[in-house]
Amino acid sequence: MNVAPTRRARRTLAVIAGLAVSALALSGCLYALIPEERPVSTSSPAPDTEGVDEDLLPFYEQTVEWEDCGAGFQCSTITAPLDWADPAAGEIDLALVRNRATGGEPIGSLLTNPGGPGSSGVDLVRESLTYAVGEALIEEYDVIGFDPRGVGQSTAVRCFDAAEMDAYLFDIPEDPRGSEGWEAELQERNAAFGEACEDASEGILPFITTEQSARDMDLIRGVLGDRALNFLGYSYGTFLGATYAKLFPERVGRLVLDGAIDPSIPGLDVGTTQAVGFESALRAYMADCLGDEECPFRGSVDDGMQDLGALLASVDRDPLPAADGRLLGADALTTAIVAALYSQDSWPFLSQALTGVLEGDPEFAFFLADFYYNREEGEYLDNSTEAFRAYNCMDYPVDATEEEEAAAEALIAEQAPTIAPYWSGPDPCEGWPYPATGVREPIAAEGADPIVVIGTTNDPATPYEWSVSLAEQLSSGVLITREGEGHTGYNKGNDCVDRAVEAYLLDGTVPEDGLVCS
């Protein structure tokens, strides 16, 4: 096999989805337990402009004009600088949604972020309020969802139409996996994608960064009239929240960072660690599956993993045609598997998909892959894939050496042998129109009030060691450990985690550092 000289562990799956990929959605229960229609005040406190530079006052002094947008929710749009380093260079829009505290006078605002990067916070709150936050928080806080810059209803990154996106994500390369021709074809696709994003996004790509977005969060805090930021961030949202704490430690209120990203590790290490994490979750799924008569595998866990590896190799050689004309190859099947590993409650759907593929039917596997990309009936329901790429390519420098890439591939092959053949390839950010401006470094946020970090011991997307590391980096970090499977820990049925988080957010009671919740 001819392998091109530079390949790296892909970051295609790196911290995508956050709460978007959840068991609730796959089981048909991703719904908002929406409060009944009720008269809701559209007023807001006066903006908080203390300590704001004079050239930023026009942004911080703007009035939020809330409008009813159904089911008790209120929606608005505010204006932010395109570039916080040069406020006169242009403006962008930020979309907001608010659910007013059901218990009367709120503690304040609670901003939320579902992860991604690229997931819509507006959709999270409007469509899944009680999944985003618990009932106790809904009662006491004005819960705020927002679409970060580049995302959803905010000024958004645009790239491909649906047909072009289908070809980009699902077309099978002409040359064999790992060959120079295969490598060249993927590099060409990545470059075409980057060019399309540049052409369609009206000059915003250099400013779609987590640091710019964290400054947007302070603007949202200010125009809502809160003196400090209260924030609940999941997955990528933990990086956003930690970045906010780095920039504005004196304005940190009550921050909860659930399913943390380690801000100090480079993109290559992110992809490597996630590969190992998903393999671990896949083995846990296999152990559970083998105890069920409906499981499509037999024998030991090792037997099942070998058979699954053979199945992936089979569709890599001979992709399965779906009714819509797409071919299910190993990359699409890997995406389907990953989508179902975000939550233990989704494991039965993974069994259903793999049973179908073993029988020559790819339809349910495509359902899972489409869910991952938020694709429905041939259309993409949001721009999460485009925004994900934009943020990652600006946040993560492409700076690994060939030796580091080779070491990462060797580690993945050893510790994640089932998915290793489908986890490496050209870095898509090598074809991005702009070089990364982000830095990978520890975040201490000296002077910030306590920041609660939650890590789940077998979280495949944001492995537990990242939460441990972030809690140690933060000068005021407090770690809660949830022992279990799946992505993120709060509001997932663990009473110990939920009580600790809600006591902190509601009363300011800081959890015991190192609290373990079984």
Coordinates of C-alpha atoms in Angstrom, one line a residue:
M1 CA 0.0 0.0 0.0
N2 CA 1.4 3.4 -1.0
V3 CA 0.8 5.9 1.8
A4 CA 1.3 9.6 1.3
P5 CA 4.0 11.1 3.4
T6 CA 1.9 13.4 5.5
R7 CA -1.2 12.1 7.2
R8 CA -2.6 12.8 10.6
A9 CA -5.3 11.5 12.9
R10 CA -8.4 13.2 11.6
R11 CA -10.3 15.7 13.6
T12 CA -13.5 15.1 11.6
L13 CA -15.3 14.0 14.8
A14 CA -13.5 16.2 17.2
V15 CA -15.9 17.4 19.8
I16 CA -18.7 17.7 17.4
A17 CA -22.3 17.6 18.4
G18 CA -22.2 18.2 22.1
L19 CA -25.8 17.6 23.1
A20 CA -27.0 17.5 19.5
V21 CA -26.2 13.8 19.2
S22 CA -28.2 12.3 22.1
A23 CA -30.1 9.2 22.9
L24 CA -33.2 11.4 23.4
A25 CA -33.1 12.4 19.8
L26 CA -32.5 8.9 18.4
S27 CA -35.3 7.5 20.5
G28 CA -37.8 10.0 19.1
C29 CA -37.9 11.9 22.4
L30 CA -35.9 14.9 21.5
Y31 CA -38.7 17.4 22.2
A32 CA -39.1 20.5 24.3
L33 CA -41.3 20.1 27.3
I34 CA -42.4 23.6 26.4
P35 CA -44.2 25.6 29.0
E36 CA -47.8 26.5 28.4
E37 CA -48.5 29.8 26.7
R38 CA -48.4 32.5 29.3
P39 CA -48.1 36.2 29.3
V40 CA -44.4 37.0 29.6
S41 CA -42.7 40.3 30.2
T42 CA -40.4 41.4 27.4
S43 CA -38.5 43.8 29.6
S44 CA -34.8 43.5 30.4
P45 CA -32.6 45.3 33.0
A46 CA -30.5 48.2 31.9
P47 CA -27.2 47.1 30.2
D48 CA -24.1 46.6 32.3
T49 CA -21.4 48.7 30.9
E50 CA -19.0 48.9 33.8
G51 CA -15.4 48.7 32.6
V52 CA -16.3 48.7 28.9
D53 CA -13.9 50.6 26.6
E54 CA -15.4 53.7 25.0
D55 CA -15.3 52.4 21.5
L56 CA -17.3 49.3 22.5
L57 CA -20.0 51.3 24.4
P58 CA -22.4 51.5 21.3
F59 CA -22.5 47.7 21.3
Y60 CA -22.9 47.2 25.1
E61 CA -25.5 50.0 25.4
Q62 CA -27.9 48.6 22.8
T63 CA -31.3 47.6 23.9
V64 CA -32.5 44.0 23.5
E65 CA -35.8 44.1 21.8
W66 CA -37.5 40.8 22.8
E67 CA -40.4 39.5 20.7
D68 CA -42.7 36.6 21.3
C69 CA -41.6 33.6 19.2
G70 CA -44.1 31.0 20.4
A71 CA -44.7 28.7 23.3
G72 CA -43.6 31.3 25.9
F73 CA -40.2 31.9 24.3
Q74 CA -38.8 35.3 23.3
C75 CA -36.4 35.9 20.5
S76 CA -34.1 38.8 19.6
T77 CA -31.1 39.7 17.6
I78 CA -28.2 41.9 18.8
T79 CA -25.2 43.4 16.9
A80 CA -21.6 42.6 17.7
P81 CA -18.3 43.7 16.1
L82 CA -17.1 41.5 13.3
D83 CA -13.6 41.9 14.8
W84 CA -13.4 42.7 18.5
A85 CA -9.8 44.0 17.9
D86 CA -11.2 46.5 15.4
P87 CA -14.8 47.4 16.3
A88 CA -15.1 49.8 13.3
A89 CA -14.4 47.1 10.8
G90 CA -17.9 45.8 10.5
E91 CA -20.8 44.1 12.3
I92 CA -22.4 40.8 12.7
D93 CA -25.8 39.6 14.1
L94 CA -26.2 37.3 17.1
A95 CA -29.5 35.4 17.5
L96 CA -30.8 34.9 21.1
V97 CA -33.8 33.1 22.6
R98 CA -35.0 33.5 26.2
N99 CA -37.2 31.4 28.5
R100 CA -38.1 33.6 31.4
A101 CA -37.8 32.2 34.9
T102 CA -41.1 30.3 35.7
G103 CA -40.8 31.0 39.4
G104 CA -41.0 34.8 39.1
E105 CA -38.0 37.1 39.8
P106 CA -35.0 35.4 38.3
I107 CA -31.5 34.9 39.9
G108 CA -30.3 36.3 36.6
S109 CA -29.6 35.0 33.1
L110 CA -28.1 31.5 32.5
L111 CA -26.4 31.3 29.1
T112 CA -26.1 27.8 27.6
N113 CA -24.1 26.3 24.8
P114 CA -24.7 22.8 23.4
G115 CA -21.2 22.2 21.9
G116 CA -20.1 21.5 18.4
P117 CA -18.5 23.9 17.6
G118 CA -21.4 24.7 15.4
S119 CA -24.5 23.5 17.3
S120 CA -27.3 26.0 17.7
G121 CA -28.0 27.2 21.2
V122 CA -31.2 28.8 20.0
D123 CA -32.5 25.4 18.8
L124 CA -31.3 23.7 22.0
V125 CA -33.4 26.0 24.2
R126 CA -36.5 26.2 22.0
E127 CA -36.7 22.5 21.1
S128 CA -35.1 20.8 24.1
L129 CA -35.4 23.1 27.1
T130 CA -35.7 20.5 29.8
Y131 CA -32.9 18.5 28.2
A132 CA -30.6 21.5 28.2
V133 CA -31.3 22.5 31.8
G134 CA -33.2 20.9 34.8
E135 CA -36.6 22.1 36.0
A136 CA -35.1 23.8 39.1
L137 CA -32.9 26.0 36.8
I138 CA -35.9 26.8 34.5
E139 CA -37.8 28.0 37.6
E140 CA -35.1 30.3 38.9
Y141 CA -33.2 31.6 35.8
D142 CA -33.9 33.3 32.6
V143 CA -32.5 30.6 30.4
I144 CA -30.7 32.1 27.4
G145 CA -29.8 30.2 24.2
F146 CA -27.7 31.9 21.5
D147 CA -26.2 31.0 18.2
P148 CA -22.5 31.8 18.3
R149 CA -21.1 33.8 15.4
G150 CA -21.0 31.7 12.2
V151 CA -23.8 29.5 13.4
G152 CA -27.5 29.1 12.6
Q153 CA -29.6 32.2 12.8
S154 CA -26.6 34.4 13.6
T155 CA -24.4 35.7 10.8
A156 CA -23.5 32.3 9.5
V157 CA -20.8 30.4 7.6
R158 CA -22.1 29.2 4.2
C159 CA -20.4 26.7 1.9
F160 CA -22.1 24.0 -0.1
D161 CA -25.7 23.3 -1.1
A162 CA -27.2 20.0 -0.2
A163 CA -26.1 18.1 -3.3
E164 CA -22.6 19.4 -2.9
M165 CA -22.5 18.5 0.8
D166 CA -23.7 15.0 0.0
A167 CA -20.9 14.5 -2.5
Y168 CA -18.4 15.9 0.0
L169 CA -19.4 13.8 2.9
F170 CA -20.5 10.6 1.3
D171 CA -19.0 10.0 -2.2
I172 CA -16.5 7.1 -2.2
P173 CA -13.0 8.1 -3.5
E174 CA -12.0 6.4 -6.7
D175 CA -8.6 5.2 -5.4
P176 CA -8.0 2.7 -2.7
R177 CA -7.8 3.9 0.9
G178 CA -4.3 5.0 1.9
S179 CA -3.0 5.4 -1.7
E180 CA -1.5 8.5 -3.1
G181 CA -4.5 9.0 -5.4
W182 CA -6.9 8.6 -2.4
E183 CA -4.9 11.2 -0.5
A184 CA -4.9 13.6 -3.4
E185 CA -8.6 13.3 -4.0
L186 CA -9.5 14.1 -0.4
Q187 CA -7.1 17.0 -0.4
E188 CA -8.8 18.4 -3.5
R189 CA -12.2 18.0 -1.9
N190 CA -11.1 19.8 1.2
A191 CA -9.6 22.7 -0.8
A192 CA -12.9 23.0 -2.8
F193 CA -14.9 23.0 0.4
G194 CA -12.7 25.8 1.8
E195 CA -13.0 27.8 -1.4
A196 CA -16.8 27.5 -1.3
C197 CA -16.9 28.7 2.3
E198 CA -14.8 31.7 1.5
D199 CA -16.9 32.6 -1.6
A200 CA -20.3 32.3 0.2
S201 CA -19.5 33.6 3.7
E202 CA -19.0 37.3 2.9
G203 CA -15.6 37.8 4.6
I204 CA -16.4 36.4 8.1
L205 CA -14.2 33.3 8.1
P206 CA -11.1 34.9 9.8
F207 CA -13.3 36.0 12.7
I208 CA -15.1 32.7 13.4
T209 CA -12.9 31.8 16.4
T210 CA -13.6 30.8 20.0
E211 CA -11.9 33.9 21.3
Q212 CA -14.2 36.2 19.3
S213 CA -17.2 34.2 20.3
A214 CA -16.2 34.4 24.0
R215 CA -16.1 38.2 23.7
D216 CA -19.6 37.9 22.1
M217 CA -20.7 36.2 25.3
D218 CA -19.6 39.1 27.4
L219 CA -21.6 41.4 25.1
I220 CA -24.6 39.2 25.7
R221 CA -24.0 39.3 29.4
G222 CA -23.7 43.1 29.3
V223 CA -26.8 43.9 27.2
L224 CA -28.9 41.5 29.5
G225 CA -27.8 43.6 32.5
D226 CA -25.9 40.9 34.3
R227 CA -22.8 42.0 36.2
A228 CA -21.3 38.5 36.0
L229 CA -21.8 35.6 33.5
N230 CA -23.6 32.5 34.6
F231 CA -23.0 29.8 32.1
L232 CA -23.7 26.1 31.4
G233 CA -21.5 24.8 28.6
Y234 CA -21.4 21.3 27.2
S235 CA -18.6 19.7 25.2
Y236 CA -17.1 22.4 23.0
G237 CA -19.0 24.8 25.2
T238 CA -16.5 24.1 27.9
F239 CA -13.7 25.5 25.7
L240 CA -15.9 28.5 25.0
G241 CA -16.6 29.0 28.8
A242 CA -12.9 28.5 29.8
T243 CA -11.9 31.0 27.1
Y244 CA -14.4 33.5 28.6
A245 CA -12.9 32.9 32.0
K246 CA -9.4 33.5 30.6
L247 CA -10.5 36.8 29.0
F248 CA -12.8 38.1 31.8
P249 CA -11.9 36.4 35.1
E250 CA -13.4 39.2 37.1
R251 CA -16.8 38.8 35.4
V252 CA -17.1 35.0 36.0
G253 CA -20.2 34.2 37.9
R254 CA -21.3 30.6 38.2
L255 CA -19.8 28.5 35.4
V256 CA -20.4 24.8 34.8
L257 CA -18.3 23.1 32.1
D258 CA -19.6 19.7 31.4
G259 CA -17.7 17.2 29.2
A260 CA -14.5 19.3 29.0
I261 CA -12.1 19.9 26.3
D262 CA -8.4 20.3 27.4
P263 CA -7.5 23.7 25.9
S264 CA -3.7 22.9 26.1
I265 CA -3.6 19.9 23.7
P266 CA -3.1 20.3 19.9
G267 CA -5.5 19.1 17.3
L268 CA -3.5 15.9 16.5
D269 CA -3.8 14.8 20.2
V270 CA -7.5 15.6 20.2
G271 CA -8.1 13.2 17.3
T272 CA -5.9 10.6 18.8
T273 CA -7.5 10.7 22.2
Q274 CA -11.0 10.6 20.7
A275 CA -10.1 7.5 18.6
V276 CA -9.1 5.7 21.7
G277 CA -12.2 7.0 23.6
F278 CA -14.6 5.8 20.9
E279 CA -12.9 2.4 20.7
S280 CA -13.4 2.1 24.5
A281 CA -17.1 3.1 24.2
L282 CA -17.5 0.6 21.3
R283 CA -16.1 -2.2 23.5
A284 CA -18.5 -1.3 26.2
Y285 CA -21.3 -1.4 23.7
M286 CA -20.2 -4.8 22.5
A287 CA -20.1 -6.2 26.0
D288 CA -23.6 -5.0 26.5
C289 CA -24.8 -6.2 23.1
L290 CA -23.5 -9.7 23.6
G291 CA -25.9 -10.2 26.5
D292 CA -28.9 -9.6 24.3
E293 CA -30.5 -12.2 22.0
E294 CA -31.0 -9.5 19.4
C295 CA -27.3 -8.7 19.2
P296 CA -25.9 -9.3 15.7
F297 CA -22.6 -10.5 17.1
R298 CA -21.6 -13.7 19.1
G299 CA -18.8 -14.9 21.2
S300 CA -16.5 -12.7 23.4
V301 CA -16.0 -9.0 23.2
D302 CA -12.8 -9.5 21.2
D303 CA -14.7 -11.8 18.8
G304 CA -17.4 -9.2 18.3
M305 CA -14.9 -6.4 17.7
Q306 CA -13.1 -8.6 15.1
D307 CA -16.4 -9.3 13.4
L308 CA -17.2 -5.6 13.4
G309 CA -13.8 -4.8 12.0
A310 CA -14.5 -7.3 9.2
L311 CA -17.8 -5.6 8.5
L312 CA -16.2 -2.2 8.2
A313 CA -13.6 -3.7 5.8
S314 CA -16.3 -5.3 3.8
V315 CA -18.3 -2.1 3.1
D316 CA -15.0 -0.4 2.5
R317 CA -14.3 -2.9 -0.3
D318 CA -17.9 -3.1 -1.5
P319 CA -20.1 -0.2 -0.4
L320 CA -23.8 -0.8 0.0
P321 CA -26.3 1.2 -2.2
A322 CA -29.1 3.0 -0.4
A323 CA -32.5 3.9 -1.9
D324 CA -31.5 7.5 -2.4
G325 CA -28.4 6.5 -4.5
R326 CA -25.8 7.1 -1.9
L327 CA -23.3 4.3 -1.1
L328 CA -22.5 3.3 2.5
G329 CA -18.8 2.9 2.8
A330 CA -16.6 2.5 5.8
D331 CA -16.4 6.2 6.5
A332 CA -20.2 6.7 6.6
L333 CA -20.6 3.5 8.7
T334 CA -18.0 4.8 11.2
T335 CA -19.9 8.1 11.5
A336 CA -23.1 6.1 12.2
I337 CA -21.3 4.1 14.9
V338 CA -19.9 7.2 16.5
A339 CA -23.3 8.9 16.5
A340 CA -24.8 6.1 18.5
L341 CA -21.9 6.0 21.0
Y342 CA -22.6 9.4 22.5
S343 CA -25.2 7.9 24.8
Q344 CA -25.7 4.4 26.2
D345 CA -29.4 4.8 25.5
S346 CA -28.6 4.8 21.8
W347 CA -26.9 1.4 21.8
P348 CA -30.0 -0.5 20.7
F349 CA -30.1 1.7 17.6
L350 CA -26.5 0.9 16.8
S351 CA -27.4 -2.8 17.0
Q352 CA -30.3 -2.2 14.6
A353 CA -28.1 -0.4 12.1
L354 CA -25.3 -3.0 12.2
T355 CA -27.9 -5.8 11.8
G356 CA -29.2 -4.1 8.7
V357 CA -25.7 -3.7 7.3
L358 CA -24.9 -7.3 7.9
E359 CA -28.1 -8.2 6.0
G360 CA -27.1 -5.8 3.1
D361 CA -29.5 -3.0 4.1
P362 CA -27.7 0.4 4.8
E363 CA -30.9 2.5 5.5
F364 CA -30.7 2.6 9.3
A365 CA -27.0 3.2 9.3
F366 CA -27.6 6.1 6.9
F367 CA -30.3 7.3 9.4
L368 CA -27.7 7.5 12.1
A369 CA -25.1 9.2 9.9
D370 CA -27.7 11.7 8.7
F371 CA -28.7 12.4 12.3
Y372 CA -25.0 13.1 13.0
Y373 CA -24.9 15.7 10.2
N374 CA -28.5 17.0 10.9
R375 CA -29.6 15.9 7.4
E376 CA -33.2 15.0 6.7
E377 CA -34.9 14.0 3.5
G378 CA -31.9 15.1 1.4
E379 CA -31.6 18.6 3.1
Y380 CA -29.3 19.8 5.8
L381 CA -31.3 21.5 8.5
D382 CA -28.5 23.8 9.7
N383 CA -25.0 24.8 8.9
S384 CA -23.4 22.9 11.8
T385 CA -20.9 21.0 9.6
E386 CA -19.7 24.2 8.0
A387 CA -19.4 26.1 11.3
F388 CA -17.7 23.2 12.9
R389 CA -15.0 23.2 10.2
A390 CA -14.6 27.0 10.4
Y391 CA -14.1 27.1 14.2
N392 CA -11.7 24.1 14.3
C393 CA -9.6 25.4 11.4
M394 CA -9.2 28.8 13.1
D395 CA -8.7 27.4 16.6
Y396 CA -6.3 24.6 15.9
P397 CA -3.0 25.3 14.2
V398 CA -1.9 22.7 11.6
D399 CA 1.6 22.2 13.1
A400 CA 2.3 18.5 13.7
T401 CA 5.5 17.1 12.4
E402 CA 5.6 13.9 10.3
E403 CA 7.1 12.1 13.2
E404 CA 4.3 13.2 15.5
E405 CA 1.7 12.2 12.9
A406 CA 3.3 8.8 12.5
A407 CA 3.4 8.3 16.3
A408 CA -0.3 9.2 16.6
E409 CA -1.3 6.7 13.8
A410 CA 0.7 4.0 15.6
L411 CA -1.0 4.7 18.9
I412 CA -4.4 4.6 17.3
A413 CA -3.6 1.4 15.5
E414 CA -2.6 -0.2 18.8
Q415 CA -5.3 1.2 21.1
A416 CA -8.2 1.6 18.7
P417 CA -7.7 -1.2 16.1
T418 CA -11.3 -1.5 15.0
I419 CA -11.7 2.1 13.9
A420 CA -8.1 2.9 13.2
P421 CA -8.2 2.3 9.4
Y422 CA -11.0 4.8 9.0
W423 CA -9.7 7.5 11.4
S424 CA -6.8 8.9 9.5
G425 CA -6.5 11.0 6.4
P426 CA -5.5 14.5 5.1
D427 CA -6.2 17.2 7.6
P428 CA -9.2 19.2 6.1
C429 CA -7.8 22.4 7.6
E430 CA -4.8 22.2 5.3
G431 CA -7.2 23.4 2.6
W432 CA -8.7 26.2 4.7
P433 CA -8.4 29.8 3.2
Y434 CA -6.9 31.3 6.4
P435 CA -4.2 30.1 8.9
A436 CA -5.3 29.4 12.4
T437 CA -5.1 32.2 14.9
G438 CA -5.9 30.2 18.0
V439 CA -3.4 28.9 20.5
R440 CA -3.3 25.7 22.4
E441 CA -2.3 26.5 26.0
P442 CA -3.4 25.9 29.6
I443 CA -6.1 28.2 30.9
A444 CA -5.8 29.3 34.6
A445 CA -8.2 32.2 34.7
E446 CA -6.6 33.6 37.8
G447 CA -9.0 35.5 40.0
A448 CA -12.2 33.8 38.7
D449 CA -14.8 32.6 41.2
P450 CA -15.1 28.8 41.4
I451 CA -15.7 27.0 38.1
V452 CA -17.2 23.5 38.2
V453 CA -15.9 21.0 35.7
I454 CA -17.8 17.7 35.1
G455 CA -16.1 14.6 33.5
T456 CA -17.7 11.2 32.7
T457 CA -15.3 8.3 33.1
N458 CA -16.0 6.6 29.7
D459 CA -17.1 9.7 27.7
P460 CA -16.0 8.9 24.1
A461 CA -16.1 12.4 22.7
T462 CA -14.5 14.4 25.5
P463 CA -12.5 11.8 27.4
Y464 CA -12.4 12.0 31.2
E465 CA -8.7 13.0 31.4
W466 CA -9.6 16.2 29.6
S467 CA -12.0 17.2 32.4
V468 CA -9.4 16.3 35.0
S469 CA -6.8 18.4 33.2
L470 CA -9.0 21.5 32.8
A471 CA -10.0 21.4 36.4
E472 CA -6.4 21.3 37.4
Q473 CA -5.4 24.1 35.0
L474 CA -8.2 26.5 36.3
S475 CA -7.0 28.3 39.4
S476 CA -10.5 27.9 40.8
G477 CA -11.4 24.6 39.1
V478 CA -13.7 22.1 41.0
L479 CA -14.0 18.6 39.5
I480 CA -17.1 16.4 39.6
T481 CA -16.6 12.9 38.3
R482 CA -19.6 10.9 36.9
E483 CA -18.8 7.2 36.7
G484 CA -20.5 5.8 33.6
E485 CA -20.9 5.8 29.9
G486 CA -21.8 8.5 27.4
H487 CA -21.1 12.1 26.7
T488 CA -21.5 14.8 29.4
G489 CA -22.9 14.3 33.0
Y490 CA -25.5 16.9 34.1
N491 CA -29.2 16.2 33.5
K492 CA -28.5 12.6 32.4
G493 CA -30.2 10.8 35.3
N494 CA -27.4 11.0 37.9
D495 CA -29.0 12.5 40.9
C496 CA -25.6 13.1 42.6
V497 CA -24.4 15.2 39.7
D498 CA -27.7 17.0 39.3
R499 CA -27.9 18.0 43.0
A500 CA -24.3 19.3 43.0
V501 CA -24.7 21.3 39.9
E502 CA -28.1 22.8 40.8
A503 CA -26.9 23.7 44.4
Y504 CA -24.0 25.6 42.9
L505 CA -26.0 27.4 40.2
L506 CA -29.0 28.2 42.5
D507 CA -27.4 28.9 45.8
G508 CA -23.7 29.3 45.1
T509 CA -22.8 26.2 47.1
V510 CA -19.5 25.0 45.6
P511 CA -19.3 21.2 45.3
E512 CA -16.5 19.3 47.1
D513 CA -13.5 19.2 44.7
G514 CA -13.1 15.6 43.6
L515 CA -16.8 14.6 44.2
V516 CA -17.4 11.2 42.6
C517 CA -20.9 10.3 41.5
S518 CA -21.5 6.7 40.7

